[in-house]
Amino acid sequence: MPTRIHRIDSPALLLPVDDIDTDQIIPARFLKTTSRRGLGEHLGEAYQVADDIQDAPAAAELLGKPTGRDRALGRPSAVAELGLAGAVARVKTLVAGAVAAVPDCSGSGALRSLILMESRRILPGQVARLAA
């Protein structure tokens, strides 16, 4: 479950449209009602921790972008709390939890693959290897 730190730190995504066709984001075949819980919580926290990792000074050269903004602004960070290796391990654990939370149903294999593919985008291999 996301920590209080990450719930507060996560900004809303504002889109310049009045009506969003959710099929553009997640195809309807993946929107099945299930009794399982945790997919959203796992993914949300994984994105936040990955963002914290990408803001770590060690990632600056690999990502080609300025880092250290969280520290400069005094924001809480999973990297500051867990260390780089601990934060990378946390993302991997959260992604595994998200995959496990997908119920067996039509399209579940595709959704699990999508989650894994997205995890490689938010935590590129070269960044994950910094923690090794």
Coordinates of C-alpha atoms in Angstrom, one line a residue:
M1 CA 0.0 0.0 0.0
P2 CA 1.4 3.5 -0.8
T3 CA 2.9 5.3 2.0
R4 CA 1.4 8.7 3.1
I5 CA 4.5 10.3 1.6
H6 CA 3.7 9.0 -1.9
R7 CA 0.0 9.7 -1.7
I8 CA 0.7 13.4 -0.9
D9 CA 3.6 13.7 -3.4
S10 CA 1.6 12.4 -6.4
P11 CA 0.2 15.2 -8.6
A12 CA -3.0 14.9 -10.6
L13 CA -2.7 14.5 -14.4
L14 CA -4.6 17.3 -16.0
L15 CA -5.7 16.8 -19.6
P16 CA -7.0 19.6 -21.8
V17 CA -10.2 17.7 -22.8
D18 CA -13.7 17.7 -21.3
D19 CA -14.5 14.1 -22.0
I20 CA -12.0 11.3 -22.2
D21 CA -12.6 8.1 -24.0
T22 CA -11.2 5.5 -21.6
D23 CA -10.9 3.0 -24.4
Q24 CA -7.9 5.1 -25.5
I25 CA -6.2 4.5 -22.2
I26 CA -7.4 1.0 -21.3
P27 CA -9.4 -1.0 -23.9
A28 CA -12.8 -2.0 -22.6
R29 CA -11.9 -5.7 -22.8
F30 CA -9.6 -5.1 -19.8
L31 CA -12.3 -3.4 -17.7
K32 CA -13.8 -6.3 -15.9
T33 CA -15.3 -6.1 -12.4
T34 CA -13.4 -8.3 -10.0
S35 CA -13.2 -9.0 -6.3
R36 CA -9.4 -8.6 -6.2
R37 CA -7.9 -5.4 -4.9
G38 CA -4.5 -3.9 -5.1
L39 CA -3.8 -3.5 -8.8
G40 CA -4.2 0.3 -8.7
E41 CA -2.4 0.8 -5.4
H42 CA 0.5 -1.3 -6.6
L43 CA 0.8 0.5 -10.0
G44 CA 0.3 4.0 -8.4
E45 CA 3.1 3.5 -5.9
A46 CA 5.3 1.8 -8.5
Y47 CA 5.0 4.9 -10.7
Q48 CA 5.8 7.2 -7.8
V49 CA 8.8 5.2 -6.6
A50 CA 10.1 5.0 -10.2
D51 CA 9.8 8.8 -10.4
D52 CA 11.8 9.2 -7.2
I53 CA 14.5 6.9 -8.7
Q54 CA 14.6 9.0 -11.9
D55 CA 15.1 12.1 -9.7
A56 CA 18.1 10.5 -8.0
P57 CA 21.4 12.2 -8.8
A58 CA 22.9 8.9 -9.9
A59 CA 20.4 8.7 -12.8
A60 CA 21.1 12.1 -14.2
E61 CA 23.8 11.0 -16.8
L62 CA 21.8 8.0 -17.9
L63 CA 18.5 9.9 -18.3
G64 CA 20.0 13.1 -19.7
K65 CA 17.8 15.3 -17.5
P66 CA 18.4 17.3 -14.4
T67 CA 17.8 15.5 -11.2
G68 CA 17.7 16.4 -7.5
R69 CA 14.6 18.5 -7.6
D70 CA 12.9 16.5 -4.9
R71 CA 15.8 17.0 -2.5
A72 CA 16.1 20.7 -3.5
L73 CA 12.4 21.3 -2.7
G74 CA 12.5 19.2 0.5
R75 CA 10.1 16.6 -0.9
P76 CA 10.0 13.1 0.6
S77 CA 11.6 10.5 -1.7
A78 CA 11.7 6.7 -1.7
V79 CA 15.3 6.9 -2.7
A80 CA 16.1 9.0 0.4
E81 CA 14.1 6.7 2.6
L82 CA 15.2 3.3 1.1
G83 CA 18.4 4.0 -0.8
L84 CA 18.7 3.5 -4.5
A85 CA 18.9 -0.3 -4.3
G86 CA 15.9 -0.4 -1.9
A87 CA 13.8 1.8 -4.1
V88 CA 14.6 -0.3 -7.2
A89 CA 13.7 -3.5 -5.2
R90 CA 10.4 -1.8 -4.1
V91 CA 9.4 -1.0 -7.7
K92 CA 10.0 -4.6 -8.7
T93 CA 8.0 -5.9 -5.7
L94 CA 5.1 -3.5 -6.6
V95 CA 5.1 -4.5 -10.2
A96 CA 5.0 -8.2 -9.2
G97 CA 2.1 -7.4 -6.9
A98 CA 0.2 -5.6 -9.7
V99 CA 0.7 -8.6 -12.0
A100 CA -0.5 -11.0 -9.3
A101 CA -3.6 -8.8 -8.7
V102 CA -4.8 -9.3 -12.3
P103 CA -7.5 -11.9 -12.1
D104 CA -7.7 -14.8 -14.6
C105 CA -10.1 -13.6 -17.2
S106 CA -10.3 -12.9 -20.9
G107 CA -7.4 -10.6 -21.7
S108 CA -5.6 -11.1 -18.4
G109 CA -2.4 -12.3 -20.1
A110 CA -2.4 -9.2 -22.3
L111 CA -2.9 -6.9 -19.3
R112 CA -0.1 -8.7 -17.4
S113 CA 2.2 -8.2 -20.4
L114 CA 1.3 -4.6 -20.6
I115 CA 2.1 -4.0 -16.9
L116 CA 5.5 -5.7 -17.4
M117 CA 6.2 -3.7 -20.6
E118 CA 5.3 -0.5 -18.8
S119 CA 7.5 -1.4 -15.9
R120 CA 10.5 -1.5 -18.2
R121 CA 9.6 2.0 -19.5
I122 CA 9.3 3.6 -16.0
L123 CA 12.4 1.8 -14.7
P124 CA 14.8 1.3 -17.6
G125 CA 17.4 -1.4 -17.2
Q126 CA 20.4 0.9 -17.1
V127 CA 18.8 2.8 -14.2
A128 CA 17.9 -0.4 -12.3
R129 CA 21.5 -1.6 -12.8
L130 CA 22.8 1.5 -10.9
A131 CA 21.5 -0.1 -7.8
A132 CA 23.2 -3.4 -8.4

